[in-house]
mmCIF file of C-alpha atoms and ligand atoms in Angstrom:
data_model
loop_
_atom_site.group_PDB
_atom_site.id
_atom_site.type_symbol
_atom_site.label_atom_id
_atom_site.label_comp_id
_atom_site.label_asym_id
_atom_site.label_seq_id
_atom_site.Cartn_x
_atom_site.Cartn_y
_atom_site.Cartn_z
ATOM 1 C CA MET O 1 -148.177 176.738 127.162
ATOM 2 C CA PRO O 2 -150.123 174.259 124.534
ATOM 3 C CA GLU O 3 -149.627 171.527 125.193
ATOM 4 C CA GLY O 4 -147.792 168.602 123.133
ATOM 5 C CA SER O 5 -148.925 165.107 121.805
ATOM 6 C CA MET O 6 -147.922 163.286 124.716
ATOM 7 C CA GLY O 7 -149.563 165.872 127.269
ATOM 8 C CA ILE O 8 -146.890 167.935 128.252
ATOM 9 C CA SER O 9 -147.145 170.974 129.523
ATOM 10 C CA ASN O 10 -144.202 172.649 130.279
ATOM 11 C CA ILE O 11 -140.185 171.116 129.889
ATOM 12 C CA ALA O 12 -137.020 172.520 130.606
ATOM 13 C CA THR O 13 -133.152 171.334 129.711
ATOM 14 C CA CYS O 14 -130.480 172.832 132.446
ATOM 15 C CA THR O 15 -126.704 172.502 133.012
ATOM 16 C CA ALA O 16 -125.095 173.291 136.255
ATOM 17 C CA PRO O 17 -121.115 172.550 136.645
ATOM 18 C CA VAL O 18 -119.595 171.279 140.120
ATOM 19 C CA ASN O 19 -117.331 173.601 141.931
ATOM 20 C CA ILE O 20 -114.927 173.025 143.969
ATOM 21 C CA ALA O 21 -114.602 174.061 147.750
ATOM 22 C CA VAL O 22 -111.073 175.721 148.521
ATOM 23 C CA ILE O 23 -112.197 176.124 151.906
ATOM 24 C CA LYS O 24 -114.302 174.192 153.126
ATOM 25 C CA TYR O 25 -118.060 172.784 154.532
ATOM 26 C CA TRP O 26 -117.502 170.319 156.710
ATOM 27 C CA GLY O 27 -120.489 169.935 160.073
ATOM 28 C CA LYS O 28 -124.043 170.456 160.005
ATOM 29 C CA ARG O 29 -125.441 172.477 163.047
ATOM 30 C CA ASN O 30 -129.517 171.809 161.069
ATOM 31 C CA GLU O 31 -128.637 168.673 159.416
ATOM 32 C CA GLU O 32 -132.663 168.554 158.109
ATOM 33 C CA LEU O 33 -132.944 172.131 156.290
ATOM 34 C CA ILE O 34 -128.628 171.217 156.075
ATOM 35 C CA LEU O 35 -127.290 174.505 157.724
ATOM 36 C CA PRO O 36 -123.361 174.601 157.730
ATOM 37 C CA ILE O 37 -121.390 174.999 161.087
ATOM 38 C CA ASN O 38 -118.748 176.880 159.633
ATOM 39 C CA SER O 39 -119.166 179.601 155.878
ATOM 40 C CA SER O 40 -117.567 178.094 152.913
ATOM 41 C CA LEU O 41 -116.203 179.611 149.624
ATOM 42 C CA SER O 42 -115.578 177.557 146.652
ATOM 43 C CA VAL O 43 -114.505 178.892 142.420
ATOM 44 C CA THR O 44 -117.618 176.856 139.846
ATOM 45 C CA LEU O 45 -115.996 175.562 137.134
ATOM 46 C CA HIS O 46 -116.970 176.413 133.262
ATOM 47 C CA GLN O 47 -120.282 175.420 132.295
ATOM 48 C CA ASP O 48 -119.123 173.258 129.467
ATOM 49 C CA GLN O 49 -116.582 170.757 132.199
ATOM 50 C CA LEU O 50 -118.015 169.206 134.815
ATOM 51 C CA LYS O 51 -121.142 169.069 135.139
ATOM 52 C CA THR O 52 -125.006 167.830 135.376
ATOM 53 C CA THR O 53 -127.337 168.751 132.577
ATOM 54 C CA THR O 54 -131.075 168.304 133.955
ATOM 55 C CA THR O 55 -134.915 168.518 131.960
ATOM 56 C CA ILE O 56 -137.982 168.342 133.361
ATOM 57 C CA ALA O 57 -141.085 167.961 132.335
ATOM 58 C CA THR O 58 -144.674 168.857 133.756
ATOM 59 C CA SER O 59 -148.109 166.753 132.499
ATOM 60 C CA ARG O 60 -151.218 166.705 132.940
ATOM 61 C CA SER O 61 -151.116 162.367 131.818
ATOM 62 C CA PHE O 62 -148.288 161.602 134.961
ATOM 63 C CA GLN O 63 -149.637 159.800 137.411
ATOM 64 C CA GLU O 64 -147.115 160.679 139.795
ATOM 65 C CA ASP O 65 -143.546 162.266 140.360
ATOM 66 C CA ARG O 66 -141.036 160.497 138.898
ATOM 67 C CA ILE O 67 -136.877 160.791 139.124
ATOM 68 C CA TRP O 68 -133.812 158.959 136.750
ATOM 69 C CA LEU O 69 -130.428 159.477 137.934
ATOM 70 C CA ASN O 70 -128.105 158.500 134.319
ATOM 71 C CA GLY O 71 -130.706 156.227 133.792
ATOM 72 C CA LYS O 72 -131.225 154.330 136.594
ATOM 73 C CA GLU O 73 -134.985 155.349 138.125
ATOM 74 C CA GLU O 74 -134.399 157.249 142.186
ATOM 75 C CA ASP O 75 -136.651 157.466 144.484
ATOM 76 C CA ILE O 76 -138.601 159.806 144.333
ATOM 77 C CA ASN O 77 -138.834 159.879 148.377
ATOM 78 C CA HIS O 78 -135.818 160.403 148.635
ATOM 79 C CA PRO O 79 -136.297 163.582 151.896
ATOM 80 C CA ARG O 80 -134.174 165.638 149.748
ATOM 81 C CA LEU O 81 -136.070 165.921 146.613
ATOM 82 C CA GLN O 82 -138.975 166.036 148.397
ATOM 83 C CA SER O 83 -137.716 169.379 149.892
ATOM 84 C CA CYS O 84 -136.286 170.591 147.073
ATOM 85 C CA LEU O 85 -139.753 170.491 145.166
ATOM 86 C CA ARG O 86 -141.551 171.784 148.155
ATOM 87 C CA GLU O 87 -140.479 174.858 148.469
ATOM 88 C CA ILE O 88 -140.328 174.884 144.331
ATOM 89 C CA ARG O 89 -144.217 174.699 144.449
ATOM 90 C CA ARG O 90 -144.656 176.562 147.119
ATOM 91 C CA LEU O 91 -143.019 179.373 145.536
ATOM 92 C CA ALA O 92 -145.069 179.106 143.076
ATOM 93 C CA ARG O 93 -147.797 178.649 144.266
ATOM 94 C CA LYS O 94 -146.457 181.866 145.945
ATOM 95 C CA ARG O 95 -147.036 183.232 142.994
ATOM 96 C CA ARG O 96 -149.779 182.582 141.827
ATOM 97 C CA SER O 97 -151.599 183.785 144.730
ATOM 98 C CA ASP O 98 -149.534 186.917 144.794
ATOM 99 C CA GLY O 99 -151.543 187.642 141.257
ATOM 100 C CA ASP O 100 -148.601 186.943 138.540
ATOM 101 C CA PRO O 101 -150.851 184.938 136.324
ATOM 102 C CA GLY O 102 -147.136 183.369 134.101
ATOM 103 C CA LEU O 103 -148.450 179.277 135.218
ATOM 104 C CA ASP O 104 -151.880 178.585 135.612
ATOM 105 C CA SER O 105 -153.869 176.942 138.427
ATOM 106 C CA THR O 106 -153.808 173.460 136.314
ATOM 107 C CA GLY O 107 -149.982 173.257 136.247
ATOM 108 C CA LEU O 108 -149.175 173.571 139.715
ATOM 109 C CA SER O 109 -151.142 170.720 140.495
ATOM 110 C CA HIS O 110 -149.148 168.799 137.553
ATOM 111 C CA LYS O 111 -146.570 166.264 138.596
ATOM 112 C CA VAL O 112 -142.606 165.745 137.210
ATOM 113 C CA HIS O 113 -140.267 164.210 135.389
ATOM 114 C CA ILE O 114 -137.208 164.562 135.898
ATOM 115 C CA CYS O 115 -133.930 162.916 133.982
ATOM 116 C CA SER O 116 -130.344 163.993 135.210
ATOM 117 C CA VAL O 117 -127.148 163.002 134.328
ATOM 118 C CA ASN O 118 -123.144 163.644 135.276
ATOM 119 C CA ASN O 119 -120.457 163.993 132.819
ATOM 120 C CA PHE O 120 -118.511 162.668 135.450
ATOM 121 C CA PRO O 121 -118.473 159.206 137.517
ATOM 122 C CA THR O 122 -121.212 160.150 140.363
ATOM 123 C CA ALA O 123 -119.966 159.672 144.229
ATOM 124 C CA ALA O 124 -116.469 159.833 143.168
ATOM 125 C CA GLY O 125 -115.255 163.025 145.317
ATOM 126 C CA LEU O 126 -116.208 164.815 142.456
ATOM 127 C CA ALA O 127 -118.892 167.382 143.747
ATOM 128 C CA SER O 128 -121.207 165.297 141.898
ATOM 129 C CA SER O 129 -124.486 166.184 144.416
ATOM 130 C CA ALA O 130 -123.725 169.826 144.535
ATOM 131 C CA ALA O 131 -124.403 170.052 140.940
ATOM 132 C CA GLY O 132 -126.837 167.901 140.551
ATOM 133 C CA PHE O 133 -129.424 169.520 143.155
ATOM 134 C CA ALA O 134 -127.981 172.961 141.454
ATOM 135 C CA CYS O 135 -129.436 171.787 138.564
ATOM 136 C CA LEU O 136 -132.500 170.085 139.693
ATOM 137 C CA VAL O 137 -133.509 173.231 141.745
ATOM 138 C CA HIS O 138 -132.646 175.958 139.035
ATOM 139 C CA THR O 139 -134.647 173.498 136.270
ATOM 140 C CA LEU O 140 -138.069 173.219 138.318
ATOM 141 C CA ALA O 141 -137.771 176.611 138.555
ATOM 142 C CA ARG O 142 -137.866 176.993 135.456
ATOM 143 C CA VAL O 143 -140.928 174.483 135.260
ATOM 144 C CA PHE O 144 -142.713 176.754 137.628
ATOM 145 C CA GLY O 145 -141.303 180.065 136.299
ATOM 146 C CA ILE O 146 -139.977 180.926 139.398
ATOM 147 C CA GLU O 147 -136.381 184.238 139.038
ATOM 148 C CA ALA O 148 -136.067 184.123 142.998
ATOM 149 C CA GLU O 149 -133.218 183.947 145.099
ATOM 150 C CA LEU O 150 -132.608 180.220 144.817
ATOM 151 C CA SER O 151 -129.293 179.111 146.599
ATOM 152 C CA ALA O 152 -131.147 178.362 150.068
ATOM 153 C CA ILE O 153 -133.568 175.464 148.095
ATOM 154 C CA ALA O 154 -130.388 174.570 146.784
ATOM 155 C CA ARG O 155 -129.094 174.311 149.633
ATOM 156 C CA GLN O 156 -130.952 171.820 150.932
ATOM 157 C CA GLY O 157 -130.749 169.002 148.640
ATOM 158 C CA SER O 158 -127.127 169.220 149.065
ATOM 159 C CA GLY O 159 -125.220 171.941 151.225
ATOM 160 C CA SER O 160 -122.185 172.278 148.677
ATOM 161 C CA ALA O 161 -125.442 173.559 146.111
ATOM 162 C CA CYS O 162 -126.417 175.628 147.023
ATOM 163 C CA ARG O 163 -122.739 177.584 145.921
ATOM 164 C CA SER O 164 -122.915 175.713 142.212
ATOM 165 C CA MET O 165 -125.826 178.314 142.011
ATOM 166 C CA TYR O 166 -123.669 180.942 141.201
ATOM 167 C CA GLY O 167 -120.386 180.849 139.041
ATOM 168 C CA GLY O 168 -116.348 182.750 139.342
ATOM 169 C CA PHE O 169 -115.800 182.600 143.029
ATOM 170 C CA VAL O 170 -118.045 181.891 145.447
ATOM 171 C CA GLN O 171 -119.467 182.670 149.814
ATOM 172 C CA TRP O 172 -121.593 180.157 151.210
ATOM 173 C CA ILE O 173 -122.302 181.953 153.669
ATOM 174 C CA MET O 174 -123.281 179.826 157.540
ATOM 175 C CA GLY O 175 -125.808 182.379 158.722
ATOM 176 C CA HIS O 176 -126.896 182.701 162.427
ATOM 177 C CA GLN O 177 -130.840 182.378 161.952
ATOM 178 C CA ASP O 178 -132.799 178.468 163.410
ATOM 179 C CA ASP O 179 -135.467 178.298 159.741
ATOM 180 C CA GLY O 180 -131.790 179.175 157.267
ATOM 181 C CA LYS O 181 -133.546 182.044 155.126
ATOM 182 C CA ASP O 182 -129.801 183.171 156.179
ATOM 183 C CA SER O 183 -127.464 180.639 155.291
ATOM 184 C CA LEU O 184 -127.080 181.622 151.438
ATOM 185 C CA ALA O 185 -124.340 181.504 148.570
ATOM 186 C CA GLN O 186 -123.337 184.660 147.727
ATOM 187 C CA GLN O 187 -120.518 185.551 144.402
ATOM 188 C CA VAL O 188 -117.196 187.025 145.905
ATOM 189 C CA GLU O 189 -116.139 188.123 142.242
ATOM 190 C CA PRO O 190 -117.712 186.248 139.041
ATOM 191 C CA GLU O 191 -116.218 184.049 136.390
ATOM 192 C CA THR O 192 -114.425 187.170 134.540
ATOM 193 C CA HIS O 193 -112.310 187.714 137.161
ATOM 194 C CA TRP O 194 -108.988 186.002 137.672
ATOM 195 C CA PRO O 195 -108.141 184.247 133.899
ATOM 196 C CA GLU O 196 -105.439 183.065 133.967
ATOM 197 C CA LEU O 197 -106.325 181.152 136.767
ATOM 198 C CA ARG O 198 -107.307 177.178 135.894
ATOM 199 C CA ILE O 199 -108.376 173.590 137.876
ATOM 200 C CA LEU O 200 -106.861 170.083 136.188
ATOM 201 C CA VAL O 201 -108.610 167.210 138.378
ATOM 202 C CA LEU O 202 -106.160 164.407 139.070
ATOM 203 C CA VAL O 203 -108.303 161.242 138.619
ATOM 204 C CA ALA O 204 -106.789 158.971 141.550
ATOM 205 C CA SER O 205 -110.024 156.514 141.460
ATOM 206 C CA ALA O 206 -113.007 156.949 140.085
ATOM 207 C CA GLU O 207 -115.207 154.866 142.135
ATOM 208 C CA ARG O 208 -117.988 154.989 144.832
ATOM 209 C CA LYS O 209 -116.769 156.779 148.423
ATOM 210 C CA PRO O 210 -116.521 154.607 151.105
ATOM 211 C CA ILE O 211 -118.359 156.418 153.218
ATOM 212 C CA GLY O 212 -120.196 159.661 152.137
ATOM 213 C CA SER O 213 -120.038 163.407 153.315
ATOM 214 C CA THR O 214 -123.077 163.255 154.605
ATOM 215 C CA SER O 215 -122.508 160.270 157.481
ATOM 216 C CA GLY O 216 -118.750 161.793 157.588
ATOM 217 C CA MET O 217 -119.429 165.075 158.413
ATOM 218 C CA HIS O 218 -122.095 164.175 161.090
ATOM 219 C CA THR O 219 -119.990 161.591 162.365
ATOM 220 C CA SER O 220 -116.934 164.311 162.800
ATOM 221 C CA VAL O 221 -119.858 166.760 164.717
ATOM 222 C CA GLU O 222 -119.831 164.019 166.896
ATOM 223 C CA THR O 223 -117.111 162.542 167.532
ATOM 224 C CA SER O 224 -114.187 165.840 166.665
ATOM 225 C CA CYS O 225 -113.108 168.036 167.994
ATOM 226 C CA LEU O 226 -110.806 169.094 165.871
ATOM 227 C CA LEU O 227 -113.682 170.156 164.146
ATOM 228 C CA LYS O 228 -114.880 172.438 166.711
ATOM 229 C CA HIS O 229 -112.213 174.518 166.870
ATOM 230 C CA ARG O 230 -111.988 174.924 163.310
ATOM 231 C CA ALA O 231 -115.189 175.333 162.349
ATOM 232 C CA GLU O 232 -114.966 178.332 165.662
ATOM 233 C CA ALA O 233 -111.310 179.753 165.106
ATOM 234 C CA VAL O 234 -109.914 178.442 162.059
ATOM 235 C CA VAL O 235 -112.674 179.214 158.978
ATOM 236 C CA PRO O 236 -114.020 182.844 160.574
ATOM 237 C CA VAL O 237 -109.984 184.111 160.068
ATOM 238 C CA ARG O 238 -109.244 182.057 156.940
ATOM 239 C CA MET O 239 -112.480 182.875 154.912
ATOM 240 C CA ASP O 240 -111.619 187.380 155.273
ATOM 241 C CA GLY O 241 -108.207 185.775 153.945
ATOM 242 C CA MET O 242 -109.435 183.513 150.691
ATOM 243 C CA ILE O 243 -111.714 186.658 150.293
ATOM 244 C CA GLU O 244 -108.794 189.078 150.064
ATOM 245 C CA ALA O 245 -106.233 186.961 148.426
ATOM 246 C CA VAL O 246 -109.063 185.776 145.731
ATOM 247 C CA GLN O 247 -109.808 189.993 145.618
ATOM 248 C CA ARG O 248 -106.470 190.448 144.772
ATOM 249 C CA LYS O 249 -105.324 187.478 142.643
ATOM 250 C CA ASP O 250 -102.841 187.250 145.088
ATOM 251 C CA PHE O 251 -102.398 183.155 143.798
ATOM 252 C CA PRO O 252 -99.819 181.930 146.613
ATOM 253 C CA ALA O 253 -101.674 183.396 149.093
ATOM 254 C CA PHE O 254 -105.240 182.037 147.387
ATOM 255 C CA ALA O 255 -102.660 178.931 147.586
ATOM 256 C CA GLU O 256 -101.222 178.296 150.729
ATOM 257 C CA LEU O 257 -104.471 178.856 152.431
ATOM 258 C CA THR O 258 -106.603 176.528 150.115
ATOM 259 C CA MET O 259 -104.316 173.673 150.474
ATOM 260 C CA LYS O 260 -103.657 174.811 154.633
ATOM 261 C CA ASP O 261 -107.183 173.829 154.034
ATOM 262 C CA SER O 262 -107.729 170.678 152.082
ATOM 263 C CA ASN O 263 -105.271 169.719 154.832
ATOM 264 C CA GLN O 264 -107.049 170.439 157.814
ATOM 265 C CA PHE O 265 -110.265 169.070 156.360
ATOM 266 C CA HIS O 266 -108.681 165.626 156.190
ATOM 267 C CA ALA O 267 -107.207 166.642 159.814
ATOM 268 C CA THR O 268 -110.618 165.997 160.649
ATOM 269 C CA CYS O 269 -111.486 163.714 159.419
ATOM 270 C CA LEU O 270 -108.219 161.419 161.305
ATOM 271 C CA ASP O 271 -110.080 162.763 164.191
ATOM 272 C CA THR O 272 -113.143 161.448 163.724
ATOM 273 C CA TYR O 273 -113.903 158.599 166.016
ATOM 274 C CA PRO O 274 -114.085 155.894 164.109
ATOM 275 C CA PRO O 275 -111.522 157.889 161.543
ATOM 276 C CA ILE O 276 -112.464 158.679 157.958
ATOM 277 C CA PHE O 277 -110.216 157.950 155.264
ATOM 278 C CA TYR O 278 -111.065 159.112 152.413
ATOM 279 C CA LEU O 279 -107.388 160.150 150.751
ATOM 280 C CA ASN O 280 -105.312 157.241 149.699
ATOM 281 C CA ASN O 281 -101.517 156.371 148.971
ATOM 282 C CA VAL O 282 -102.045 158.414 145.159
ATOM 283 C CA SER O 283 -103.125 160.983 146.997
ATOM 284 C CA HIS O 284 -100.182 161.964 149.512
ATOM 285 C CA GLN O 285 -97.701 161.390 146.406
ATOM 286 C CA ILE O 286 -99.444 164.230 144.831
ATOM 287 C CA ILE O 287 -99.118 166.438 147.478
ATOM 288 C CA ASN O 288 -95.535 165.078 148.165
ATOM 289 C CA LEU O 289 -94.873 165.816 144.240
ATOM 290 C CA VAL O 290 -96.432 169.686 144.864
ATOM 291 C CA HIS O 291 -94.396 171.142 147.835
ATOM 292 C CA GLN O 292 -91.277 169.841 145.987
ATOM 293 C CA TYR O 293 -92.780 171.467 143.212
ATOM 294 C CA ASN O 294 -93.287 174.494 144.826
ATOM 295 C CA ASN O 295 -89.374 174.382 147.007
ATOM 296 C CA TYR O 296 -87.638 173.334 144.108
ATOM 297 C CA TYR O 297 -88.981 176.747 141.977
ATOM 298 C CA GLY O 298 -89.289 178.731 145.220
ATOM 299 C CA GLU O 299 -92.496 180.124 144.546
ATOM 300 C CA THR O 300 -95.501 178.290 145.517
ATOM 301 C CA ARG O 301 -97.341 177.703 141.890
ATOM 302 C CA VAL O 302 -99.278 175.046 141.780
ATOM 303 C CA ALA O 303 -102.370 173.996 145.328
ATOM 304 C CA TYR O 304 -104.202 171.076 145.713
ATOM 305 C CA THR O 305 -106.856 170.441 147.359
ATOM 306 C CA PHE O 306 -109.121 167.278 148.028
ATOM 307 C CA ASP O 307 -112.803 166.525 148.925
ATOM 308 C CA ALA O 308 -114.702 163.283 150.260
ATOM 309 C CA GLY O 309 -112.520 161.404 147.245
ATOM 310 C CA PRO O 310 -108.869 160.827 146.083
ATOM 311 C CA ASN O 311 -109.242 162.852 143.711
ATOM 312 C CA ALA O 312 -106.669 165.793 143.369
ATOM 313 C CA VAL O 313 -108.108 169.157 142.163
ATOM 314 C CA ILE O 314 -104.856 171.015 141.484
ATOM 315 C CA PHE O 315 -105.077 175.347 141.402
ATOM 316 C CA THR O 316 -102.181 176.585 138.619
ATOM 317 C CA LEU O 317 -102.126 179.979 136.427
ATOM 318 C CA GLN O 318 -101.409 179.248 132.704
ATOM 319 C CA GLU O 319 -98.320 179.979 132.571
ATOM 320 C CA HIS O 320 -97.483 176.878 133.921
ATOM 321 C CA VAL O 321 -99.915 174.153 133.265
ATOM 322 C CA SER O 322 -97.794 172.506 130.409
ATOM 323 C CA GLU O 323 -95.101 171.690 132.562
ATOM 324 C CA PHE O 324 -96.944 170.506 135.592
ATOM 325 C CA ILE O 325 -98.512 168.566 133.295
ATOM 326 C CA GLN O 326 -95.531 166.602 132.202
ATOM 327 C CA VAL O 327 -94.519 166.298 135.384
ATOM 328 C CA VAL O 328 -97.500 165.035 136.841
ATOM 329 C CA ARG O 329 -96.804 162.627 133.602
ATOM 330 C CA HIS O 330 -93.774 161.768 134.323
ATOM 331 C CA PHE O 331 -94.138 160.426 138.345
ATOM 332 C CA PHE O 332 -96.905 158.592 137.176
ATOM 333 C CA PRO O 333 -97.186 157.658 132.986
ATOM 334 C CA PRO O 334 -100.354 156.833 131.632
ATOM 335 C CA GLU O 335 -99.299 153.973 130.740
ATOM 336 C CA THR O 336 -100.715 152.613 134.516
ATOM 337 C CA ASN O 337 -103.605 154.635 134.234
ATOM 338 C CA ASP O 338 -105.251 154.185 130.656
ATOM 339 C CA GLY O 339 -105.033 157.589 130.232
ATOM 340 C CA GLN O 340 -107.641 158.638 133.209
ATOM 341 C CA PHE O 341 -105.342 160.174 135.088
ATOM 342 C CA ILE O 342 -105.603 163.528 133.650
ATOM 343 C CA LYS O 343 -108.680 166.447 133.125
ATOM 344 C CA GLY O 344 -107.275 169.908 132.440
ATOM 345 C CA LEU O 345 -110.480 172.091 133.513
ATOM 346 C CA PRO O 346 -110.176 176.082 132.245
ATOM 347 C CA VAL O 347 -111.485 178.254 135.188
ATOM 348 C CA ASN O 348 -114.645 180.328 134.271
ATOM 349 C CA CYS O 349 -112.911 181.330 131.146
ATOM 350 C CA ALA O 350 -111.184 180.428 127.632
ATOM 351 C CA PRO O 351 -110.400 176.686 127.020
ATOM 352 C CA LEU O 352 -106.905 175.226 127.728
ATOM 353 C CA SER O 353 -104.885 175.024 123.883
ATOM 354 C CA GLU O 354 -102.783 172.473 125.877
ATOM 355 C CA GLU O 355 -104.130 168.911 124.060
ATOM 356 C CA LEU O 356 -104.710 166.446 127.347
HETATM 357 C C1 DP6 P 1 -116.052 167.994 150.882
HETATM 358 O O1 DP6 P 1 -122.546 169.023 150.101
HETATM 359 O O2 DP6 P 1 -122.387 166.494 149.742
HETATM 360 O O3 DP6 P 1 -117.207 168.862 149.276
HETATM 361 O O4 DP6 P 1 -124.575 168.877 152.440
HETATM 362 O O5 DP6 P 1 -124.276 166.227 153.599
HETATM 363 O O6 DP6 P 1 -124.875 167.050 150.837
HETATM 364 P P1 DP6 P 1 -124.296 167.024 152.648
HETATM 365 O O7 DP6 P 1 -122.701 167.556 152.398
HETATM 366 P P2 DP6 P 1 -122.230 167.750 150.691
HETATM 367 O O8 DP6 P 1 -120.670 168.198 151.214
HETATM 368 C C2 DP6 P 1 -119.878 168.838 150.789
HETATM 369 C C3 DP6 P 1 -118.829 168.680 151.618
HETATM 370 C C4 DP6 P 1 -116.920 168.585 151.056
HETATM 371 C C5 DP6 P 1 -116.556 170.272 150.910
HETATM 372 C C6 DP6 P 1 -117.588 171.526 150.117
HETATM 373 O O9 DP6 P 1 -117.864 171.365 148.861
HETATM 374 O O10 DP6 P 1 -117.677 172.076 150.783
#
């Protein structure tokens, strides 16, 4: 590619959406390679919703690799960033030595400048690292001309990031090999599979979480016997049930497993020593509201799930969205939360028709 006035030899911009786990990943068996103790399953949001946008440029005039997150320069020597950069460059070198002229040899030695922005609060339990590392790896692969299976590289940035490499319903198969080569994300169903499914994010707090996922799950692995039981005996059965519920578009089964798995994940946080509290009073009120709403109708119309933070992610079907939003607005009036409380998100399909 001809070089521009800044000496830029290659540049690419990509976006990656967050994913919401309905069977949670919590705990590693190998911290360096990021290999999990259990498989997990998530729903990837629509590209136009909660997402990271990353631009990466290479240039022979760049003296060193650098990264800016949301406008602020961060440490490029972070080991997880280095793992992703190293793996992508290794693939690029391999491609070159295999005789593919896609990348000239000088381009390989060029330094990169990475610029990444989220359109949602970072570290508030909204899977920012998942979208961030998925986007980083995807954009790096573009810049270096790589077309390989990339989820194993994104996984080394942040475990949950491997699931954001695919749209729709995605499982992260834990794998059993020590080198992690079989610990990969795989699409279960594409984004077009369940067009009626909707996600609402109820923002209970946009503050940074007190304990990050990485250190939280480390302490859980060290101290929680419930987590061990969950990984060995509960999740394998739930993964099968969840895949079947998704394939059959069986909302009550999907919803029940989603809520039970979120509850068990937070129970393992309580079983961690010292205990970890991600939910707050508003989260608990939302859990009660969802169960009362479902009880009122005598069927499961709405489900909640919470990651490592107090914000609720609600799953429901399009036909129930506007009524459930009214119910939430009634119990949590907008004036008590600056109108920030509800964000309506279609999952991988046409935009919501409601004005939110
Ligand atoms: C609660 O992927 O952020 O969101 O691999 O240490 O970067 P690291 O952790 P991370 O953990 C996400 C945990 C979770 C559940 C999930 O997304 O499956």
